[in-house]
Structure formats: C-alpha cells, structure tokens
Amino acid sequence: MDKNVMTKKILRTAAILGALAVGLGAFGAHGLKKQLTAEELSVFETGVRYHFYHVFALLFTGLFYIQHPSKQVSVAALCFEIGIVLFSGSLYLMTALKAGGSVGISGIGLITPIGGLFFVAGWLLLAFAVHKTLS
C-alpha cells in the first residue's frame, strides 16, 4: 500500500477511535454511573483506559510510519486496532449488557485476553520495527 495512504489510514483510525474513547468515557461517567456497581463501572473504566492507551500507541505508530514505513509497523497498527475492538470492546459489551439487565452472553470475557494478546503483539512488532530501523 502507498505510504501516504497507509499513514492517512492509521492516523484517521486513531483519531476516530480517540473520539470514540472520549464519548465512551463520558457515557461511563455519566450514563452508567447509577446503573452499575462500583466493580462493574471499574471494568468499563478499564476498557476506556486501555482504549486511550492504545489510541496513543496508534498515533505514535502512524507518525513513526511516516519516516519508517514497513510491514511490521503497519501490522503493529492493525494489532492495536484489533486489540481495542476485542479487549476494550468486550469490556464495554459486558458492562452494557449488565446495565441493561441482561445476564450477558456466556463467553464474552474470553475475548478480552485475546484482545490483550493483540496489544502485546502490537507493542512487540513496534519494538522490533524500531530496533530494525534505528540500528
């Protein structure tokens, strides 16, 4: 893929996911506060926190890609994106179902660590790309 197209994709995705993180954080703080227990709200907040961490990772990855385009960097970005969807998304879904009075879908919690593995893979790929590029 063309360097400018990939850079634009990574940075645009980071910006959209960042806006989503702000909205979900506000929703958790104001919309869910009275509907969830403190423990359930903490789970939602963990999703928001990791969502934000990895939006910043995605922004850094996009900026790094401008100067050092490589397959490892673009795959690292994809891993961060998938990690946000699976890790944070599963936490959002679990708490939203509880807020709505649903007992939830059995097994949603199993998705969370898979998202975490994508986060780890993204960081390792980024570390490899930095080492390879700046050595």
Short mmCIF file of N, CA and C in Angstrom, two decimals:
data_model
loop_
_atom_site.label_atom_id
_atom_site.label_comp_id
_atom_site.label_asym_id
_atom_site.label_seq_id
_atom_site.Cartn_x
_atom_site.Cartn_y
_atom_site.Cartn_z
N MET A 1 0.85 -1.18 0.00
CA MET A 1 0.00 0.00 0.00
C MET A 1 0.89 1.24 0.00
N ASP A 2 0.46 2.28 -0.67
CA ASP A 2 1.18 3.55 -0.73
C ASP A 2 1.40 4.11 0.68
N LYS A 3 2.60 4.66 0.91
CA LYS A 3 2.97 5.18 2.24
C LYS A 3 1.97 6.23 2.74
N ASN A 4 1.58 7.17 1.88
CA ASN A 4 0.65 8.22 2.31
C ASN A 4 -0.73 7.67 2.62
N VAL A 5 -1.16 6.71 1.83
CA VAL A 5 -2.47 6.10 2.07
C VAL A 5 -2.48 5.36 3.41
N MET A 6 -1.42 4.59 3.68
CA MET A 6 -1.34 3.85 4.94
C MET A 6 -1.24 4.81 6.13
N THR A 7 -0.41 5.84 6.01
CA THR A 7 -0.27 6.81 7.09
C THR A 7 -1.62 7.46 7.39
N LYS A 8 -2.30 7.87 6.34
CA LYS A 8 -3.62 8.50 6.49
C LYS A 8 -4.60 7.54 7.17
N LYS A 9 -4.57 6.28 6.76
CA LYS A 9 -5.47 5.28 7.35
C LYS A 9 -5.19 5.11 8.84
N ILE A 10 -3.92 4.97 9.20
CA ILE A 10 -3.57 4.76 10.61
C ILE A 10 -3.97 5.97 11.45
N LEU A 11 -3.61 7.17 10.99
CA LEU A 11 -3.89 8.38 11.77
C LEU A 11 -5.39 8.69 11.83
N ARG A 12 -6.09 8.46 10.73
CA ARG A 12 -7.55 8.68 10.72
C ARG A 12 -8.24 7.71 11.68
N THR A 13 -7.81 6.45 11.65
CA THR A 13 -8.38 5.45 12.55
C THR A 13 -8.10 5.82 14.00
N ALA A 14 -6.88 6.29 14.29
CA ALA A 14 -6.54 6.70 15.65
C ALA A 14 -7.43 7.86 16.10
N ALA A 15 -7.66 8.82 15.22
CA ALA A 15 -8.50 9.97 15.57
C ALA A 15 -9.94 9.55 15.84
N ILE A 16 -10.47 8.68 15.01
CA ILE A 16 -11.85 8.21 15.20
C ILE A 16 -11.96 7.39 16.49
N LEU A 17 -10.99 6.49 16.71
CA LEU A 17 -11.01 5.70 17.94
C LEU A 17 -10.81 6.58 19.17
N GLY A 18 -10.04 7.66 19.04
CA GLY A 18 -9.87 8.60 20.14
C GLY A 18 -11.17 9.30 20.48
N ALA A 19 -11.89 9.75 19.46
CA ALA A 19 -13.19 10.39 19.69
C ALA A 19 -14.16 9.40 20.35
N LEU A 20 -14.12 8.17 19.89
CA LEU A 20 -14.97 7.13 20.48
C LEU A 20 -14.62 6.89 21.95
N ALA A 21 -13.33 6.90 22.27
CA ALA A 21 -12.90 6.70 23.66
C ALA A 21 -13.41 7.83 24.55
N VAL A 22 -13.36 9.07 24.06
CA VAL A 22 -13.87 10.20 24.83
C VAL A 22 -15.37 10.04 25.07
N GLY A 23 -16.10 9.70 24.02
CA GLY A 23 -17.54 9.51 24.15
C GLY A 23 -17.91 8.39 25.09
N LEU A 24 -17.21 7.28 24.99
CA LEU A 24 -17.49 6.15 25.87
C LEU A 24 -17.10 6.46 27.31
N GLY A 25 -16.00 7.20 27.50
CA GLY A 25 -15.61 7.60 28.85
C GLY A 25 -16.67 8.48 29.48
N ALA A 26 -17.20 9.43 28.72
CA ALA A 26 -18.26 10.30 29.23
C ALA A 26 -19.53 9.50 29.51
N PHE A 27 -19.86 8.57 28.62
CA PHE A 27 -21.03 7.72 28.83
C PHE A 27 -20.89 6.91 30.11
N GLY A 28 -19.71 6.37 30.34
CA GLY A 28 -19.47 5.59 31.56
C GLY A 28 -19.59 6.45 32.81
N ALA A 29 -19.02 7.65 32.74
CA ALA A 29 -19.01 8.54 33.91
C ALA A 29 -20.39 9.10 34.22
N HIS A 30 -21.18 9.34 33.19
CA HIS A 30 -22.47 10.00 33.41
C HIS A 30 -23.68 9.09 33.18
N GLY A 31 -23.61 8.24 32.17
CA GLY A 31 -24.76 7.42 31.83
C GLY A 31 -24.86 6.11 32.56
N LEU A 32 -23.72 5.55 32.92
CA LEU A 32 -23.73 4.23 33.55
C LEU A 32 -23.52 4.27 35.06
N LYS A 33 -23.08 5.40 35.58
CA LYS A 33 -22.69 5.51 36.98
C LYS A 33 -23.77 5.01 37.94
N LYS A 34 -25.01 5.32 37.65
CA LYS A 34 -26.10 4.93 38.56
C LYS A 34 -26.66 3.54 38.26
N GLN A 35 -26.25 2.96 37.14
CA GLN A 35 -26.79 1.67 36.74
C GLN A 35 -25.88 0.50 37.05
N LEU A 36 -24.62 0.79 37.37
CA LEU A 36 -23.65 -0.27 37.60
C LEU A 36 -23.11 -0.21 39.02
N THR A 37 -22.66 -1.34 39.50
CA THR A 37 -21.96 -1.36 40.78
C THR A 37 -20.59 -0.72 40.57
N ALA A 38 -19.92 -0.40 41.65
CA ALA A 38 -18.58 0.19 41.56
C ALA A 38 -17.63 -0.75 40.82
N GLU A 39 -17.75 -2.04 41.08
CA GLU A 39 -16.89 -3.03 40.42
C GLU A 39 -17.16 -3.09 38.92
N GLU A 40 -18.43 -3.09 38.54
CA GLU A 40 -18.79 -3.13 37.12
C GLU A 40 -18.33 -1.85 36.41
N LEU A 41 -18.49 -0.72 37.07
CA LEU A 41 -18.04 0.54 36.50
C LEU A 41 -16.52 0.55 36.33
N SER A 42 -15.82 -0.07 37.26
CA SER A 42 -14.37 -0.19 37.17
C SER A 42 -13.95 -1.00 35.94
N VAL A 43 -14.71 -2.03 35.62
CA VAL A 43 -14.44 -2.84 34.42
C VAL A 43 -14.59 -1.96 33.17
N PHE A 44 -15.65 -1.18 33.12
CA PHE A 44 -15.88 -0.28 31.99
C PHE A 44 -14.74 0.72 31.87
N GLU A 45 -14.35 1.30 33.01
CA GLU A 45 -13.27 2.28 33.03
C GLU A 45 -11.94 1.67 32.58
N THR A 46 -11.72 0.40 32.90
CA THR A 46 -10.52 -0.29 32.42
C THR A 46 -10.54 -0.36 30.89
N GLY A 47 -11.70 -0.65 30.33
CA GLY A 47 -11.83 -0.65 28.87
C GLY A 47 -11.49 0.70 28.27
N VAL A 48 -12.01 1.76 28.88
CA VAL A 48 -11.73 3.12 28.38
C VAL A 48 -10.24 3.45 28.51
N ARG A 49 -9.66 3.10 29.65
CA ARG A 49 -8.25 3.40 29.89
C ARG A 49 -7.35 2.71 28.84
N TYR A 50 -7.55 1.42 28.62
CA TYR A 50 -6.74 0.71 27.63
C TYR A 50 -7.04 1.18 26.22
N HIS A 51 -8.27 1.58 25.98
CA HIS A 51 -8.66 2.14 24.69
C HIS A 51 -7.81 3.39 24.43
N PHE A 52 -7.76 4.29 25.42
CA PHE A 52 -6.96 5.51 25.27
C PHE A 52 -5.47 5.21 25.11
N TYR A 53 -4.94 4.31 25.94
CA TYR A 53 -3.51 3.98 25.83
C TYR A 53 -3.17 3.58 24.40
N HIS A 54 -4.03 2.79 23.82
CA HIS A 54 -3.70 2.24 22.51
C HIS A 54 -4.08 3.16 21.36
N VAL A 55 -4.93 4.16 21.62
CA VAL A 55 -5.10 5.24 20.65
C VAL A 55 -3.79 6.01 20.54
N PHE A 56 -3.17 6.29 21.69
CA PHE A 56 -1.88 6.99 21.66
C PHE A 56 -0.80 6.13 21.00
N ALA A 57 -0.84 4.83 21.26
CA ALA A 57 0.11 3.92 20.60
C ALA A 57 -0.11 3.95 19.09
N LEU A 58 -1.36 3.98 18.69
CA LEU A 58 -1.69 4.02 17.27
C LEU A 58 -1.23 5.34 16.64
N LEU A 59 -1.42 6.45 17.35
CA LEU A 59 -0.93 7.74 16.85
C LEU A 59 0.59 7.72 16.68
N PHE A 60 1.28 7.22 17.69
CA PHE A 60 2.74 7.13 17.59
C PHE A 60 3.14 6.24 16.41
N THR A 61 2.45 5.13 16.26
CA THR A 61 2.75 4.19 15.18
C THR A 61 2.57 4.86 13.82
N GLY A 62 1.49 5.61 13.68
CA GLY A 62 1.25 6.33 12.43
C GLY A 62 2.33 7.36 12.14
N LEU A 63 2.74 8.09 13.17
CA LEU A 63 3.79 9.09 12.99
C LEU A 63 5.14 8.43 12.69
N PHE A 64 5.41 7.31 13.34
CA PHE A 64 6.64 6.56 13.07
C PHE A 64 6.64 6.04 11.63
N TYR A 65 5.47 5.61 11.17
CA TYR A 65 5.34 5.07 9.82
C TYR A 65 5.69 6.11 8.76
N ILE A 66 5.43 7.39 9.03
CA ILE A 66 5.75 8.45 8.07
C ILE A 66 7.23 8.40 7.69
N GLN A 67 8.09 8.26 8.70
CA GLN A 67 9.53 8.26 8.46
C GLN A 67 10.10 6.87 8.18
N HIS A 68 9.44 5.85 8.70
CA HIS A 68 9.98 4.49 8.61
C HIS A 68 8.89 3.49 8.21
N PRO A 69 8.37 3.61 7.00
CA PRO A 69 7.31 2.68 6.59
C PRO A 69 7.84 1.25 6.47
N SER A 70 7.09 0.34 7.06
CA SER A 70 7.45 -1.08 6.96
C SER A 70 6.23 -1.93 7.25
N LYS A 71 6.32 -3.17 6.85
CA LYS A 71 5.24 -4.12 7.11
C LYS A 71 5.03 -4.29 8.62
N GLN A 72 6.12 -4.34 9.39
CA GLN A 72 6.00 -4.53 10.84
C GLN A 72 5.22 -3.38 11.48
N VAL A 73 5.48 -2.16 11.03
CA VAL A 73 4.79 -1.00 11.62
C VAL A 73 3.31 -1.02 11.25
N SER A 74 3.00 -1.34 10.01
CA SER A 74 1.58 -1.37 9.62
C SER A 74 0.84 -2.51 10.31
N VAL A 75 1.50 -3.64 10.51
CA VAL A 75 0.86 -4.75 11.23
C VAL A 75 0.73 -4.41 12.71
N ALA A 76 1.70 -3.70 13.28
CA ALA A 76 1.58 -3.25 14.67
C ALA A 76 0.34 -2.37 14.83
N ALA A 77 0.13 -1.46 13.88
CA ALA A 77 -1.06 -0.60 13.93
C ALA A 77 -2.34 -1.44 13.89
N LEU A 78 -2.36 -2.42 13.01
CA LEU A 78 -3.53 -3.30 12.91
C LEU A 78 -3.75 -4.05 14.22
N CYS A 79 -2.67 -4.51 14.85
CA CYS A 79 -2.80 -5.21 16.13
C CYS A 79 -3.40 -4.30 17.20
N PHE A 80 -2.96 -3.04 17.24
CA PHE A 80 -3.54 -2.10 18.21
C PHE A 80 -5.03 -1.89 17.94
N GLU A 81 -5.40 -1.77 16.68
CA GLU A 81 -6.82 -1.59 16.32
C GLU A 81 -7.65 -2.79 16.74
N ILE A 82 -7.18 -3.98 16.40
CA ILE A 82 -7.90 -5.20 16.77
C ILE A 82 -7.96 -5.35 18.29
N GLY A 83 -6.86 -5.02 18.95
CA GLY A 83 -6.82 -5.09 20.41
C GLY A 83 -7.86 -4.19 21.05
N ILE A 84 -8.01 -2.98 20.54
CA ILE A 84 -9.02 -2.06 21.08
C ILE A 84 -10.41 -2.67 20.92
N VAL A 85 -10.69 -3.18 19.73
CA VAL A 85 -12.02 -3.76 19.48
C VAL A 85 -12.28 -4.95 20.39
N LEU A 86 -11.32 -5.86 20.48
CA LEU A 86 -11.55 -7.09 21.25
C LEU A 86 -11.43 -6.86 22.76
N PHE A 87 -10.37 -6.20 23.20
CA PHE A 87 -10.16 -6.01 24.64
C PHE A 87 -11.18 -5.02 25.20
N SER A 88 -11.09 -3.78 24.75
CA SER A 88 -11.99 -2.76 25.29
C SER A 88 -13.43 -3.04 24.89
N GLY A 89 -13.64 -3.45 23.64
CA GLY A 89 -15.00 -3.73 23.18
C GLY A 89 -15.70 -4.79 24.00
N SER A 90 -14.97 -5.84 24.38
CA SER A 90 -15.60 -6.90 25.18
C SER A 90 -15.94 -6.39 26.58
N LEU A 91 -15.09 -5.53 27.14
CA LEU A 91 -15.40 -4.96 28.46
C LEU A 91 -16.61 -4.03 28.37
N TYR A 92 -16.68 -3.23 27.30
CA TYR A 92 -17.85 -2.36 27.10
C TYR A 92 -19.12 -3.19 26.97
N LEU A 93 -19.04 -4.23 26.18
CA LEU A 93 -20.22 -5.08 25.93
C LEU A 93 -20.68 -5.77 27.21
N MET A 94 -19.74 -6.30 27.98
CA MET A 94 -20.12 -6.97 29.23
C MET A 94 -20.84 -6.02 30.18
N THR A 95 -20.30 -4.81 30.34
CA THR A 95 -20.92 -3.88 31.28
C THR A 95 -22.22 -3.31 30.72
N ALA A 96 -22.29 -3.09 29.43
CA ALA A 96 -23.54 -2.59 28.84
C ALA A 96 -24.66 -3.61 29.00
N LEU A 97 -24.34 -4.88 28.82
CA LEU A 97 -25.36 -5.92 29.00
C LEU A 97 -25.83 -5.97 30.45
N LYS A 98 -24.90 -5.81 31.39
CA LYS A 98 -25.29 -5.80 32.80
C LYS A 98 -26.14 -4.58 33.12
N ALA A 99 -25.78 -3.43 32.55
CA ALA A 99 -26.55 -2.20 32.78
C ALA A 99 -27.96 -2.34 32.23
N GLY A 100 -28.10 -3.09 31.15
CA GLY A 100 -29.41 -3.30 30.54
C GLY A 100 -30.21 -4.41 31.19
N GLY A 101 -29.65 -5.01 32.24
CA GLY A 101 -30.36 -6.06 32.96
C GLY A 101 -30.18 -7.44 32.37
N SER A 102 -29.38 -7.56 31.33
CA SER A 102 -29.14 -8.86 30.73
C SER A 102 -28.10 -9.62 31.55
N VAL A 103 -28.21 -10.91 31.55
CA VAL A 103 -27.21 -11.73 32.24
C VAL A 103 -25.94 -11.82 31.40
N GLY A 104 -26.01 -11.35 30.17
CA GLY A 104 -24.83 -11.36 29.32
C GLY A 104 -24.77 -12.58 28.43
N ILE A 105 -23.83 -12.54 27.58
CA ILE A 105 -23.59 -13.65 26.66
C ILE A 105 -22.43 -14.43 27.23
N SER A 106 -22.65 -15.69 27.46
CA SER A 106 -21.60 -16.53 28.02
C SER A 106 -20.38 -16.53 27.10
N GLY A 107 -19.24 -16.30 27.68
CA GLY A 107 -18.00 -16.35 26.91
C GLY A 107 -17.45 -15.03 26.44
N ILE A 108 -18.17 -13.92 26.63
CA ILE A 108 -17.64 -12.63 26.20
C ILE A 108 -16.31 -12.34 26.89
N GLY A 109 -16.22 -12.72 28.16
CA GLY A 109 -14.99 -12.49 28.91
C GLY A 109 -13.79 -13.21 28.33
N LEU A 110 -14.02 -14.25 27.54
CA LEU A 110 -12.91 -14.97 26.91
C LEU A 110 -12.26 -14.17 25.78
N ILE A 111 -12.99 -13.20 25.25
CA ILE A 111 -12.47 -12.38 24.16
C ILE A 111 -11.45 -11.36 24.69
N THR A 112 -11.63 -10.92 25.92
CA THR A 112 -10.79 -9.87 26.49
C THR A 112 -9.30 -10.22 26.43
N PRO A 113 -8.87 -11.38 26.91
CA PRO A 113 -7.43 -11.67 26.85
C PRO A 113 -6.90 -11.83 25.42
N ILE A 114 -7.76 -12.21 24.49
CA ILE A 114 -7.32 -12.28 23.10
C ILE A 114 -6.97 -10.87 22.61
N GLY A 115 -7.82 -9.91 22.98
CA GLY A 115 -7.50 -8.52 22.67
C GLY A 115 -6.20 -8.08 23.32
N GLY A 116 -5.99 -8.52 24.55
CA GLY A 116 -4.73 -8.22 25.24
C GLY A 116 -3.53 -8.77 24.51
N LEU A 117 -3.68 -9.96 23.95
CA LEU A 117 -2.58 -10.56 23.16
C LEU A 117 -2.29 -9.73 21.91
N PHE A 118 -3.33 -9.18 21.30
CA PHE A 118 -3.11 -8.30 20.15
C PHE A 118 -2.36 -7.04 20.57
N PHE A 119 -2.69 -6.50 21.75
CA PHE A 119 -1.93 -5.35 22.26
C PHE A 119 -0.46 -5.71 22.41
N VAL A 120 -0.18 -6.83 23.05
CA VAL A 120 1.20 -7.27 23.26
C VAL A 120 1.91 -7.45 21.91
N ALA A 121 1.23 -8.09 20.97
CA ALA A 121 1.82 -8.30 19.64
C ALA A 121 2.14 -6.96 18.97
N GLY A 122 1.23 -6.00 19.10
CA GLY A 122 1.46 -4.68 18.53
C GLY A 122 2.70 -4.01 19.10
N TRP A 123 2.83 -4.07 20.43
CA TRP A 123 4.00 -3.47 21.08
C TRP A 123 5.28 -4.17 20.66
N LEU A 124 5.25 -5.50 20.59
CA LEU A 124 6.46 -6.24 20.20
C LEU A 124 6.84 -5.96 18.74
N LEU A 125 5.86 -5.91 17.87
CA LEU A 125 6.14 -5.58 16.47
C LEU A 125 6.71 -4.17 16.35
N LEU A 126 6.16 -3.24 17.11
CA LEU A 126 6.67 -1.88 17.08
C LEU A 126 8.10 -1.83 17.61
N ALA A 127 8.37 -2.55 18.68
CA ALA A 127 9.73 -2.60 19.23
C ALA A 127 10.70 -3.19 18.20
N PHE A 128 10.28 -4.25 17.53
CA PHE A 128 11.11 -4.87 16.50
C PHE A 128 11.38 -3.89 15.37
N ALA A 129 10.34 -3.17 14.94
CA ALA A 129 10.50 -2.21 13.84
C ALA A 129 11.43 -1.07 14.23
N VAL A 130 11.30 -0.58 15.46
CA VAL A 130 12.18 0.50 15.93
C VAL A 130 13.62 0.00 15.98
N HIS A 131 13.81 -1.19 16.53
CA HIS A 131 15.16 -1.75 16.63
C HIS A 131 15.78 -1.95 15.24
N LYS A 132 15.00 -2.50 14.34
CA LYS A 132 15.47 -2.79 12.99
C LYS A 132 15.79 -1.49 12.23
N THR A 133 14.94 -0.50 12.39
CA THR A 133 15.08 0.75 11.65
C THR A 133 16.20 1.62 12.20
N LEU A 134 16.30 1.68 13.50
CA LEU A 134 17.24 2.62 14.12
C LEU A 134 18.56 1.97 14.53
N SER A 135 18.81 0.76 14.07
CA SER A 135 20.08 0.08 14.40
C SER A 135 21.15 0.41 13.39
#
